[in-house]
Amino acid sequence: MEPNQPNLSVTESAQEEEITASHLDKNPLPRAVLRPNSHYILDGEWDFAIDPDDRGLREAWYLGYKYEHTAHWPGSVEDHMANAKGHVQTPAWQDKVVVWYEREFERPEKSHNTTPTMFQITFGACGYETRVWLNGRLLSTIDGEEVHYGEYTSFSYELNEEHLLPVNHLTVRIADTMDAEIPRGKQESHVYKRGGIWYQTYTGAVRSVWLETVERNRLRSRVGVISIIEDSLVRFGITTRVHDPGHYTLRLKIYDRDDLEGEPLSVSDYPLRLEIGQKHQYVTTHLPNAEQWSPESPRLYQLVAQLIDNHGYVAEIQAHFGLRKFGARGRHLYLNNQEIYIDGILYQPGTATYEEMRRHMYAMKKLGCNLVRVHIAGVDPRIYNLADEIGLLLWVEVPSPHSSTQRSRENHRAELMRMLALIETNPSVVIWSLYNEDWGAQDIATNPETRQYIMDVYHYMKIRYPQFLVVDNDGWQHISYEGKLKSDLLTAHVYTPDVDRWCEVLDQITAGQMEGVAAFPLVVGDPYFYRGQSPLIISEWGGFGFSDYGGPNDLEERANRIKIFKQEMRKRNVAGDVYTQATNIEDERNGLLDMHTGELFVPENLLNSREG
């Protein structure tokens, strides 16, 4: 079997060509942290079957089944169902959908490296409920799951070589429902039906699958980075996975990313005694004279982390990182201790491909944005890496459930933990939202349990992930406990096409009025007296072109209206804003750039209020 490389098209500008080339050369897979090993991409044509009566488990399809259809992986269940049924349009979603995929692959050859290795299969993202069999044997993920839940992050299976044959069968069962208690973002559910701001479901086999060799005793491909810029210190969070207990050395090498062939800037060794299983370990290194990362100067360094056993065998991962500090004090935001204004835009990737998302990122940069709010969705991890490289701050969010129950909160926390484990490396990621407009927390104003859950998660993140600012519930109904806001930012969603009303609302919010300025009160719980103690972000506004929001449909008039609204915000004590939104998507026709090409509909730098 030959390694399979994806076919990505050539970009327009020299900068894009350079960065895209580096992605092709170094990272053809949907991952943020690299592992210098051999891999085989299992994308392509798979056998496919719809299981409408959920008979496959009872009848043991994983032991052998005659598949009637084929489907291209990666792709959505919805498209695969449509193609299998011969429909042009995606069929109406059912209460529960169960589908099966299967393909053959030859047993790969191992390299002649003397380091003890094993095979591993990784799914870039798949879900919501996934089971995997190899030659009829049910596999368990590295984290011990026979059933993997979630559809936005990667998961892996170590393979027992005794179970590998010259030709192997990989069988995957995927199940999804309209369940409002699972994280689904803006995909429709039993609670929120498709139409308006609610979108079609797009789930299943949505990212690549690959087979690779990994060391028996190694570092997992996840790295946390917390920088202390005042002292040129970097604290790394590393996860080890070993099958052979013993004494190991964790070695960190840091390189200038522009001179990877040169001498490392820093080398540090850390002796570890490791037992079988996984261990998370923080280590700190000094990087003297380090330059800081910012949108204007996205300075990156390269980490090479190695786990070395007492025989000298080496397992390695690589990741870039940047030193940056993002904080909130009083009414203002600070990046690297310098005040910064957020010129942001709301971004909903929808069904966009990696190549399309990459074009979107460049286009949003051309609009003059220094921040992109990735709206309750998961994206290809390489997009986070691209934001690091071109200098775009990111505000990420947990895809929300649609109902507020104990089970929905458990699912929400599990999804957050899965995302955090894989989005800790990138300096571009600066803000996290736990909820948006109380979707999945509709009883936030009346249910103490809902508020307590959100407060507990907020406190956990402030201790465990101090590199991020955290928003409890974006848009309105922030939580006050004993008069203290349980959010690093006071955010408001304000939609009006009328300039006079816009100015009136801005004056009311900046003066501390908490009611009558958004769809719901800005704060719930205990009384809260603003007095400018938190940065105020107008985290959604505009919507011009979307019928329910009003405003001009003409692009030139829309651009003029945006300029006026931005000017009025900059006259007031506002720390940043997020225009809604980047692209048209389904019924929302308020985008500023083309979904497929990334071409701007409005002048460049329209959203840049930091210059001129």
Coordinates of C-alpha atoms in Angstrom, one line a residue:
M1 CA 0.0 0.0 0.0
E2 CA 1.4 3.4 -0.9
P3 CA 1.0 6.5 1.3
N4 CA -2.0 8.5 0.0
Q5 CA -1.7 12.3 -0.1
P6 CA -4.7 14.6 -0.5
N7 CA -4.9 16.8 -3.6
L8 CA -5.1 20.5 -2.5
S9 CA -5.3 23.2 -5.1
V10 CA -2.7 26.0 -5.7
T11 CA -3.6 29.3 -4.0
E12 CA -3.6 32.8 -5.4
S13 CA -1.1 34.8 -3.4
A14 CA 2.6 34.1 -2.7
Q15 CA 1.9 34.0 1.0
E16 CA -0.9 31.5 0.6
E17 CA 1.2 29.4 -1.7
E18 CA 4.0 29.3 0.9
I19 CA 1.8 28.4 3.8
T20 CA -0.2 25.9 1.8
A21 CA 3.0 24.2 0.6
S22 CA 4.1 23.9 4.2
H23 CA 0.8 22.3 5.1
L24 CA 1.1 19.8 2.2
D25 CA 4.7 18.9 3.1
K26 CA 4.3 18.7 6.8
N27 CA 0.7 18.0 7.6
P28 CA -1.6 16.3 5.1
L29 CA -3.8 15.1 7.9
P30 CA -6.5 16.9 9.9
R31 CA -4.4 17.2 13.0
A32 CA -2.6 20.1 14.8
V33 CA 0.3 18.1 16.3
L34 CA 2.6 16.1 13.9
R35 CA 4.1 12.7 14.3
P36 CA 7.1 12.0 12.0
N37 CA 6.1 8.5 11.0
S38 CA 4.6 6.6 8.0
H39 CA 0.9 6.8 7.5
Y40 CA -1.7 5.5 5.0
I41 CA -4.8 7.5 4.3
L42 CA -7.9 5.3 4.2
D43 CA -10.1 7.8 2.5
G44 CA -11.9 6.9 -0.8
E45 CA -14.6 4.5 -1.8
W46 CA -16.1 2.4 1.1
D47 CA -18.9 -0.1 1.0
F48 CA -22.0 1.5 2.5
A49 CA -25.4 0.4 3.8
I50 CA -28.3 2.1 5.5
D51 CA -29.7 0.2 8.5
P52 CA -33.2 1.7 9.0
D53 CA -34.4 -1.0 11.4
D54 CA -31.1 -1.1 13.3
R55 CA -30.6 -4.8 12.6
G56 CA -26.9 -4.8 12.0
L57 CA -25.8 -5.3 15.6
R58 CA -28.2 -8.1 16.1
E59 CA -27.3 -9.8 12.8
A60 CA -23.5 -9.2 13.3
W61 CA -22.9 -7.4 10.0
Y62 CA -19.4 -6.8 11.2
L63 CA -18.8 -10.5 10.6
G64 CA -19.8 -10.3 7.0
Y65 CA -22.5 -8.5 5.1
K66 CA -23.3 -7.9 1.4
Y67 CA -23.2 -4.1 0.9
E68 CA -25.4 -2.8 -1.8
H69 CA -23.9 0.7 -2.1
T70 CA -20.6 2.6 -2.0
A71 CA -19.8 6.0 -0.4
H72 CA -16.9 8.3 -0.5
W73 CA -15.2 8.8 2.9
P74 CA -14.9 11.6 4.1
G75 CA -18.5 12.8 3.5
S76 CA -21.7 13.3 5.3
V77 CA -24.2 10.6 6.2
E78 CA -26.9 12.8 4.6
D79 CA -25.1 12.9 1.2
H80 CA -24.4 9.2 1.4
M81 CA -28.0 8.3 2.1
A82 CA -29.1 10.5 -0.7
N83 CA -26.8 8.9 -3.2
A84 CA -27.7 5.4 -2.0
K85 CA -31.4 6.1 -2.5
G86 CA -30.8 7.8 -5.9
H87 CA -32.1 11.1 -4.6
V88 CA -30.8 14.4 -5.9
Q89 CA -31.7 16.2 -2.7
T90 CA -30.7 15.1 0.8
P91 CA -33.6 13.0 2.2
A92 CA -35.5 14.3 5.2
W93 CA -33.7 13.4 8.4
Q94 CA -35.3 10.6 10.5
D95 CA -35.5 10.3 14.2
K96 CA -32.6 7.9 14.2
V97 CA -30.1 7.1 11.4
V98 CA -27.8 4.1 11.5
V99 CA -25.3 3.4 8.7
W100 CA -22.5 1.0 8.1
Y101 CA -19.2 1.5 6.2
E102 CA -16.6 -1.1 5.4
R103 CA -13.4 -1.3 3.4
E104 CA -10.4 -3.5 2.9
F105 CA -6.8 -2.6 3.4
E106 CA -3.6 -4.6 3.1
R107 CA -1.4 -5.2 6.1
P108 CA 1.2 -2.4 5.9
E109 CA 4.9 -3.0 6.0
K110 CA 6.8 -1.9 9.1
S111 CA 9.8 0.3 8.8
H112 CA 13.2 -1.2 9.7
N113 CA 13.5 1.2 12.7
T114 CA 14.5 -0.7 15.8
T115 CA 12.2 1.3 18.0
P116 CA 9.3 -1.0 19.2
T117 CA 6.2 0.2 17.2
M118 CA 2.6 -0.7 16.7
F119 CA -0.2 0.2 14.3
Q120 CA -2.9 2.8 15.1
I121 CA -6.0 3.9 13.2
T122 CA -7.3 7.5 13.8
F123 CA -10.6 9.0 12.8
G124 CA -10.2 12.8 12.2
A125 CA -13.9 13.2 13.3
C126 CA -16.9 10.9 13.1
G127 CA -20.1 10.6 14.9
Y128 CA -22.2 11.1 16.8
E129 CA -22.0 7.5 18.0
T130 CA -19.2 5.3 16.4
R131 CA -18.3 1.6 16.7
V132 CA -15.3 0.1 14.9
W133 CA -14.4 -3.5 14.1
L134 CA -11.2 -4.9 12.7
N135 CA -11.8 -8.3 11.0
G136 CA -14.9 -8.8 13.1
R137 CA -13.3 -7.8 16.4
L138 CA -14.8 -4.8 18.2
L139 CA -12.1 -2.2 18.9
S140 CA -11.7 0.1 22.0
T141 CA -10.3 3.5 21.6
I142 CA -7.1 4.5 23.4
D143 CA -9.3 6.0 26.1
G144 CA -11.1 2.7 26.6
E145 CA -14.3 3.4 24.7
E146 CA -16.1 0.6 22.9
V147 CA -18.5 3.3 21.7
H148 CA -17.1 6.7 20.9
Y149 CA -19.4 9.6 21.3
G150 CA -18.9 13.0 19.7
E151 CA -18.5 14.3 16.1
Y152 CA -16.1 17.2 16.3
T153 CA -12.7 15.7 17.4
S154 CA -10.4 12.9 16.6
F155 CA -10.1 9.5 18.3
S156 CA -7.7 6.5 17.8
Y157 CA -7.5 2.8 18.1
E158 CA -4.3 0.8 18.8
L159 CA -4.2 -2.4 16.8
N160 CA -3.1 -5.8 18.0
E161 CA -0.8 -7.1 15.4
E162 CA -1.9 -10.7 16.0
H163 CA -5.3 -9.7 14.7
L164 CA -3.9 -8.2 11.4
L165 CA -4.3 -10.3 8.3
P166 CA -2.7 -10.0 4.8
V167 CA -6.0 -8.3 3.8
N168 CA -8.1 -6.7 6.6
H169 CA -11.7 -5.6 6.9
L170 CA -12.4 -2.3 8.7
T171 CA -16.1 -2.0 9.6
V172 CA -17.7 1.2 11.0
R173 CA -21.2 1.7 12.4
I174 CA -22.4 5.3 12.8
A175 CA -25.6 6.3 14.6
D176 CA -27.1 9.7 15.0
T177 CA -30.4 11.1 16.1
M178 CA -32.4 14.3 16.5
D179 CA -31.7 14.1 20.2
A180 CA -31.8 17.6 21.7
E181 CA -29.6 16.6 24.6
I182 CA -26.4 15.9 22.5
P183 CA -24.1 18.7 21.3
R184 CA -25.2 19.7 17.8
G185 CA -24.5 23.4 17.4
K186 CA -26.9 24.8 14.8
Q187 CA -27.9 21.5 13.3
E188 CA -31.6 20.9 13.6
S189 CA -33.1 18.8 16.4
H190 CA -36.4 17.9 18.0
V191 CA -36.4 21.3 19.6
Y192 CA -35.1 23.5 16.8
K193 CA -36.2 22.6 13.3
R194 CA -34.4 23.4 10.1
G195 CA -35.1 26.8 8.7
G196 CA -34.0 30.4 9.5
I197 CA -30.9 30.1 11.6
W198 CA -31.2 26.3 12.0
Y199 CA -29.3 24.2 9.5
Q200 CA -29.4 20.7 8.0
T201 CA -27.6 18.0 9.8
Y202 CA -24.1 17.2 8.6
T203 CA -22.6 14.3 10.4
G204 CA -21.0 10.9 10.1
A205 CA -17.8 10.3 8.2
V206 CA -16.8 14.0 8.1
R207 CA -13.0 13.8 8.2
S208 CA -10.2 11.6 7.1
V209 CA -9.2 8.2 8.5
W210 CA -5.6 7.0 8.5
L211 CA -3.5 4.1 9.5
E212 CA -0.1 4.9 11.0
T213 CA 2.8 3.4 12.9
V214 CA 3.3 4.7 16.4
E215 CA 5.8 3.7 19.1
R216 CA 4.7 1.4 21.9
N217 CA 5.9 4.0 24.4
R218 CA 5.3 7.5 23.1
L219 CA 3.8 11.0 23.5
R220 CA 0.2 11.5 22.5
S221 CA -0.4 14.1 19.8
R222 CA -1.7 16.8 22.1
V223 CA 0.3 19.6 23.6
G224 CA -0.8 22.3 26.0
V225 CA 1.0 25.6 25.9
I226 CA 0.9 28.4 28.6
S227 CA 3.4 31.2 28.2
I228 CA 4.6 33.6 30.9
I229 CA 5.9 36.3 28.6
E230 CA 7.3 38.5 31.4
D231 CA 9.8 35.8 32.3
S232 CA 10.2 34.2 28.8
L233 CA 8.8 31.0 30.3
V234 CA 6.7 28.4 28.5
R235 CA 4.8 25.7 30.4
F236 CA 4.0 22.6 28.2
G237 CA 1.4 20.1 29.0
I238 CA 2.5 16.7 27.7
T239 CA 0.6 13.4 27.7
T240 CA 2.6 10.1 27.8
R241 CA 1.3 6.7 26.8
V242 CA 3.4 3.7 27.7
H243 CA 3.0 -0.1 27.5
D244 CA 6.3 -0.9 29.2
P245 CA 6.8 0.7 32.6
G246 CA 10.2 2.1 33.5
H247 CA 12.4 5.2 33.6
Y248 CA 12.1 7.6 30.7
T249 CA 13.5 11.0 29.7
L250 CA 11.2 13.6 28.3
R251 CA 13.3 15.9 26.0
L252 CA 12.0 19.2 24.7
K253 CA 13.8 21.0 21.9
I254 CA 12.7 24.4 20.7
Y255 CA 13.7 25.7 17.3
D256 CA 13.3 29.0 15.5
R257 CA 10.6 28.0 13.0
D258 CA 12.4 29.9 10.3
D259 CA 15.5 27.9 10.9
L260 CA 14.5 24.3 11.6
E261 CA 17.8 22.9 10.4
G262 CA 19.8 25.1 12.8
E263 CA 20.8 24.6 16.4
P264 CA 17.9 24.5 18.9
L265 CA 17.3 27.6 20.9
S266 CA 16.7 25.5 24.0
V267 CA 17.0 21.8 25.0
S268 CA 15.6 20.6 28.3
D269 CA 15.5 17.0 29.8
Y270 CA 13.0 15.8 32.4
P271 CA 13.4 12.4 34.0
L272 CA 10.1 10.5 34.5
R273 CA 9.1 7.2 36.1
L274 CA 6.1 6.0 34.1
E275 CA 3.7 3.2 34.7
I276 CA 1.5 1.5 32.1
G277 CA -1.1 3.8 30.7
Q278 CA -1.4 7.5 30.3
K279 CA 0.1 10.4 32.4
H280 CA -0.3 14.1 32.0
Q281 CA 2.8 16.0 32.9
Y282 CA 3.5 19.8 33.0
V283 CA 7.1 20.9 32.4
T284 CA 8.4 24.4 32.1
T285 CA 11.3 25.7 29.9
H286 CA 13.0 29.0 29.6
L287 CA 13.2 30.7 26.1
P288 CA 15.3 33.8 26.5
N289 CA 14.8 36.7 24.1
A290 CA 11.7 35.1 22.7
E291 CA 9.5 37.2 20.4
Q292 CA 5.8 37.4 21.2
W293 CA 3.0 36.2 18.9
S294 CA 0.4 38.7 17.7
P295 CA -1.9 39.2 14.6
E296 CA 0.5 41.9 13.4
S297 CA 3.6 39.7 14.0
P298 CA 2.6 36.0 14.2
R299 CA 5.9 34.8 15.5
L300 CA 6.0 31.0 15.9
Y301 CA 8.5 28.5 17.3
Q302 CA 8.8 24.8 16.8
L303 CA 8.6 22.3 19.6
V304 CA 10.1 18.8 19.1
A305 CA 9.2 16.7 22.1
Q306 CA 10.8 13.3 22.5
L307 CA 10.2 10.4 24.9
I308 CA 13.4 8.3 25.3
D309 CA 13.4 5.0 27.1
N310 CA 16.4 3.5 28.9
H311 CA 17.4 1.6 25.7
G312 CA 17.7 4.9 23.8
Y313 CA 14.6 4.4 21.7
V314 CA 13.0 7.7 20.8
A315 CA 9.3 8.6 20.2
E316 CA 8.7 12.1 18.8
I317 CA 6.0 14.6 18.2
Q318 CA 6.2 18.1 16.7
A319 CA 4.1 21.2 17.1
H320 CA 4.5 24.9 16.6
F321 CA 3.6 27.4 19.3
G322 CA 3.7 31.1 20.1
L323 CA 4.3 33.1 23.2
R324 CA 1.3 35.3 24.0
K325 CA -0.8 36.6 26.9
F326 CA -4.4 37.5 26.5
G327 CA -6.2 39.2 29.3
A328 CA -9.1 41.4 30.5
R329 CA -8.7 44.3 32.9
G330 CA -11.5 46.8 33.5
R331 CA -13.1 47.8 30.3
H332 CA -10.2 46.7 28.1
L333 CA -8.6 43.7 26.5
Y334 CA -4.9 43.2 26.4
L335 CA -2.7 41.2 24.1
N336 CA 0.9 40.9 25.4
N337 CA 0.1 43.6 27.9
Q338 CA -0.9 46.0 25.1
E339 CA -4.5 47.2 24.8
I340 CA -6.2 45.7 21.8
Y341 CA -9.5 46.3 20.1
I342 CA -11.3 43.3 18.6
D343 CA -12.5 43.7 15.0
G344 CA -14.2 40.3 14.8
I345 CA -16.5 38.4 12.5
L346 CA -18.8 35.5 13.1
Y347 CA -17.9 32.4 11.1
Q348 CA -20.1 29.4 10.5
P349 CA -18.2 26.9 8.4
G350 CA -21.2 24.7 7.7
T351 CA -20.4 22.1 5.1
A352 CA -17.3 23.9 3.8
T353 CA -14.3 21.7 2.8
Y354 CA -10.8 22.3 4.3
E355 CA -9.8 24.1 1.2
E356 CA -12.8 26.4 1.3
M357 CA -12.3 27.1 5.0
R358 CA -8.7 28.0 4.2
R359 CA -9.9 30.5 1.6
H360 CA -12.4 31.9 4.1
M361 CA -9.6 32.6 6.7
Y362 CA -7.6 34.6 4.2
A363 CA -10.7 36.5 3.1
M364 CA -11.6 37.4 6.7
K365 CA -8.0 38.6 7.2
K366 CA -8.5 40.8 4.1
L367 CA -11.7 42.2 5.6
G368 CA -9.5 43.7 8.3
C369 CA -10.5 41.3 11.0
N370 CA -8.1 40.4 13.8
L371 CA -10.5 37.8 15.3
V372 CA -12.7 35.1 13.9
R373 CA -15.5 33.7 16.1
V374 CA -16.0 30.1 15.1
H375 CA -19.6 29.7 15.9
I376 CA -20.6 26.6 17.9
A377 CA -18.9 24.2 15.4
G378 CA -15.9 22.1 15.1
V379 CA -13.4 22.7 12.3
D380 CA -10.4 20.9 10.8
P381 CA -7.5 21.4 13.2
R382 CA -5.3 22.7 10.4
I383 CA -7.5 25.8 10.4
Y384 CA -6.3 26.6 13.9
N385 CA -2.8 26.1 12.7
L386 CA -3.4 28.4 9.7
A387 CA -4.8 31.1 12.0
D388 CA -1.5 30.9 14.0
E389 CA 0.5 31.3 10.8
I390 CA -1.4 34.2 9.3
G391 CA -2.2 36.0 12.5
L392 CA -5.9 35.7 13.3
L393 CA -7.2 35.5 16.9
L394 CA -9.9 32.8 17.4
W395 CA -12.9 32.6 19.6
V396 CA -14.1 29.0 19.8
E397 CA -17.3 27.6 21.2
V398 CA -18.7 24.3 22.4
P399 CA -21.4 23.0 20.0
S400 CA -24.5 23.4 22.1
P401 CA -27.2 20.9 23.0
H402 CA -30.7 22.1 22.4
S403 CA -32.3 21.3 25.8
S404 CA -31.3 21.9 29.4
T405 CA -31.2 18.6 31.4
Q406 CA -28.7 16.8 33.6
R407 CA -27.9 14.5 30.6
S408 CA -27.4 17.5 28.2
R409 CA -25.0 19.1 30.7
E410 CA -23.0 15.8 31.0
N411 CA -22.8 15.6 27.2
H412 CA -21.8 19.3 27.0
R413 CA -19.0 18.8 29.4
A414 CA -17.7 15.7 27.7
E415 CA -17.6 17.6 24.4
L416 CA -15.8 20.5 25.9
M417 CA -13.2 18.1 27.4
R418 CA -12.7 16.4 24.0
M419 CA -12.2 19.8 22.3
L420 CA -9.9 21.3 25.0
A421 CA -7.6 18.2 24.8
L422 CA -6.9 19.0 21.2
I423 CA -7.1 22.8 21.1
E424 CA -4.5 23.8 23.6
T425 CA -1.5 24.3 21.4
N426 CA -2.5 27.2 19.2
P427 CA -1.7 30.8 20.3
S428 CA -4.5 32.1 18.1
V429 CA -7.2 30.6 20.3
V430 CA -7.9 33.2 23.0
I431 CA -11.6 33.0 24.0
W432 CA -14.0 30.1 24.7
S433 CA -17.8 30.3 25.0
L434 CA -19.5 27.6 27.0
Y435 CA -23.0 28.5 25.7
N436 CA -24.6 30.8 23.2
E437 CA -27.9 32.7 23.7
D438 CA -28.8 30.0 26.3
W439 CA -29.3 27.3 23.7
G440 CA -29.1 24.2 25.8
A441 CA -29.4 26.3 28.9
Q442 CA -32.8 27.8 28.3
D443 CA -33.6 27.7 32.1
I444 CA -30.5 29.6 33.0
A445 CA -32.6 32.4 34.7
T446 CA -34.7 30.1 36.7
N447 CA -32.7 26.9 37.4
P448 CA -29.9 27.1 40.0
E449 CA -28.6 23.7 38.8
T450 CA -28.0 25.1 35.3
R451 CA -26.2 28.2 36.7
Q452 CA -24.2 26.1 39.1
Y453 CA -23.0 23.8 36.3
I454 CA -21.9 26.8 34.2
M455 CA -20.1 28.4 37.1
D456 CA -18.3 25.1 38.0
V457 CA -17.1 24.8 34.4
Y458 CA -16.0 28.5 34.3
H459 CA -14.0 28.1 37.6
Y460 CA -12.4 24.8 36.3
M461 CA -11.3 26.5 33.1
K462 CA -9.9 29.5 34.8
I463 CA -7.7 27.2 36.9
R464 CA -6.8 24.5 34.3
Y465 CA -6.6 26.8 31.2
P466 CA -5.5 30.2 32.3
Q467 CA -4.4 31.1 28.8
F468 CA -8.0 31.5 27.7
L469 CA -10.7 34.0 28.5
V470 CA -14.1 32.3 29.1
V471 CA -17.6 33.4 28.4
D472 CA -20.4 31.7 30.3
N473 CA -23.3 32.3 27.9
D474 CA -22.7 34.6 25.0
G475 CA -25.2 37.3 24.0
W476 CA -27.2 37.8 27.2
Q477 CA -28.2 36.2 30.5
H478 CA -24.7 36.1 31.9
I479 CA -24.5 34.7 35.4
S480 CA -23.9 36.9 38.5
Y481 CA -23.1 35.2 41.8
E482 CA -22.8 37.5 44.8
G483 CA -22.5 40.4 42.4
K484 CA -19.5 38.9 40.5
L485 CA -19.9 38.1 36.8
K486 CA -19.0 34.5 36.0
S487 CA -17.7 35.5 32.6
D488 CA -14.5 37.3 31.6
L489 CA -16.4 39.4 29.1
L490 CA -19.8 41.1 29.2
T491 CA -21.1 40.3 25.8
A492 CA -24.3 41.5 24.0
H493 CA -26.0 40.5 20.8
V494 CA -27.7 43.6 19.3
Y495 CA -29.5 43.5 16.0
T496 CA -31.1 46.7 14.6
P497 CA -30.8 48.2 11.1
D498 CA -31.6 51.7 12.5
V499 CA -28.6 53.9 13.2
D500 CA -30.4 56.0 15.9
R501 CA -31.6 52.9 17.7
W502 CA -28.0 51.5 17.4
C503 CA -26.5 54.6 19.1
E504 CA -29.2 54.5 21.8
V505 CA -28.5 50.9 22.7
L506 CA -24.8 51.4 22.8
D507 CA -25.2 54.4 25.1
Q508 CA -27.5 52.3 27.4
I509 CA -25.1 49.3 27.6
T510 CA -22.0 51.3 28.2
A511 CA -23.8 53.3 30.9
G512 CA -24.5 50.0 32.7
Q513 CA -28.1 49.3 31.7
M514 CA -28.7 45.5 31.8
E515 CA -32.3 45.3 30.6
G516 CA -34.0 46.3 27.5
V517 CA -30.8 46.4 25.4
A518 CA -30.9 42.8 24.1
A519 CA -33.5 40.1 23.6
F520 CA -33.2 39.1 27.3
P521 CA -31.6 40.8 30.3
L522 CA -27.8 40.8 30.1
V523 CA -27.3 39.4 33.6
V524 CA -29.3 36.8 35.6
G525 CA -28.8 35.5 39.2
D526 CA -27.7 38.0 41.9
P527 CA -27.8 41.8 41.2
Y528 CA -24.9 43.0 39.1
F529 CA -23.6 46.5 38.9
Y530 CA -21.5 47.0 35.8
R531 CA -19.5 50.2 36.4
G532 CA -17.1 49.2 33.7
Q533 CA -15.5 46.4 35.6
S534 CA -15.5 44.0 32.6
P535 CA -14.7 44.5 28.9
L536 CA -17.9 45.0 26.8
I537 CA -18.0 43.1 23.5
I538 CA -20.9 43.5 21.0
S539 CA -20.4 39.9 20.0
E540 CA -23.1 39.8 17.3
W541 CA -24.4 42.7 15.3
G542 CA -25.4 43.6 11.8
G543 CA -27.0 40.6 10.1
F544 CA -27.7 43.0 7.2
G545 CA -29.2 41.0 4.4
F546 CA -30.9 38.4 6.6
S547 CA -34.6 38.9 6.3
D548 CA -35.4 38.6 10.0
Y549 CA -32.9 41.2 11.0
G550 CA -33.7 43.9 8.4
G551 CA -31.2 46.2 6.9
P552 CA -30.0 46.8 3.4
N553 CA -29.7 44.0 0.8
D554 CA -27.7 46.2 -1.6
L555 CA -24.0 45.4 -1.1
E556 CA -22.8 49.0 -1.4
E557 CA -25.4 50.3 1.1
R558 CA -24.6 47.4 3.4
A559 CA -20.9 48.3 3.3
N560 CA -21.7 52.0 4.1
R561 CA -24.0 50.9 7.0
I562 CA -21.2 48.8 8.4
K563 CA -18.8 51.7 8.4
I564 CA -21.3 53.9 10.2
F565 CA -22.1 51.3 12.8
K566 CA -18.4 50.6 13.4
Q567 CA -17.6 54.4 13.8
E568 CA -20.3 54.7 16.4
M569 CA -18.9 51.8 18.4
R570 CA -15.4 53.2 18.4
K571 CA -16.8 56.5 19.9
R572 CA -17.8 54.5 23.0
N573 CA -16.3 52.3 25.7
V574 CA -16.6 49.1 23.8
A575 CA -13.6 46.6 23.8
G576 CA -14.5 44.8 20.6
D577 CA -17.2 43.7 18.2
V578 CA -18.1 40.7 16.0
Y579 CA -19.9 41.4 12.8
T580 CA -22.5 38.8 11.8
Q581 CA -21.4 37.1 9.5
A582 CA -18.7 35.9 7.1
T583 CA -20.6 33.8 4.5
N584 CA -24.1 33.1 3.4
I585 CA -25.3 29.8 4.7
E586 CA -28.6 28.2 3.9
D587 CA -31.4 30.7 4.8
E588 CA -29.0 33.3 6.3
R589 CA -28.0 35.6 3.4
N590 CA -25.9 38.1 5.2
G591 CA -22.4 37.1 4.3
L592 CA -19.5 39.4 3.1
L593 CA -17.6 36.7 1.1
D594 CA -18.3 33.8 -1.2
M595 CA -18.7 30.5 0.5
H596 CA -16.8 28.6 -2.2
T597 CA -14.2 31.0 -3.6
G598 CA -13.6 33.3 -0.6
E599 CA -14.1 36.3 -2.9
L600 CA -15.1 39.5 -1.0
F601 CA -18.5 41.1 -1.8
V602 CA -17.4 44.3 -0.1
P603 CA -14.1 46.4 0.0
E604 CA -11.0 45.0 1.7
N605 CA -10.4 46.3 5.2
L606 CA -14.1 47.2 5.7
L607 CA -14.1 45.7 9.3
N608 CA -10.7 47.2 10.3
S609 CA -11.4 50.0 12.7
R610 CA -7.9 49.9 14.2
E611 CA -6.2 51.8 11.4
G612 CA -6.9 55.2 9.7

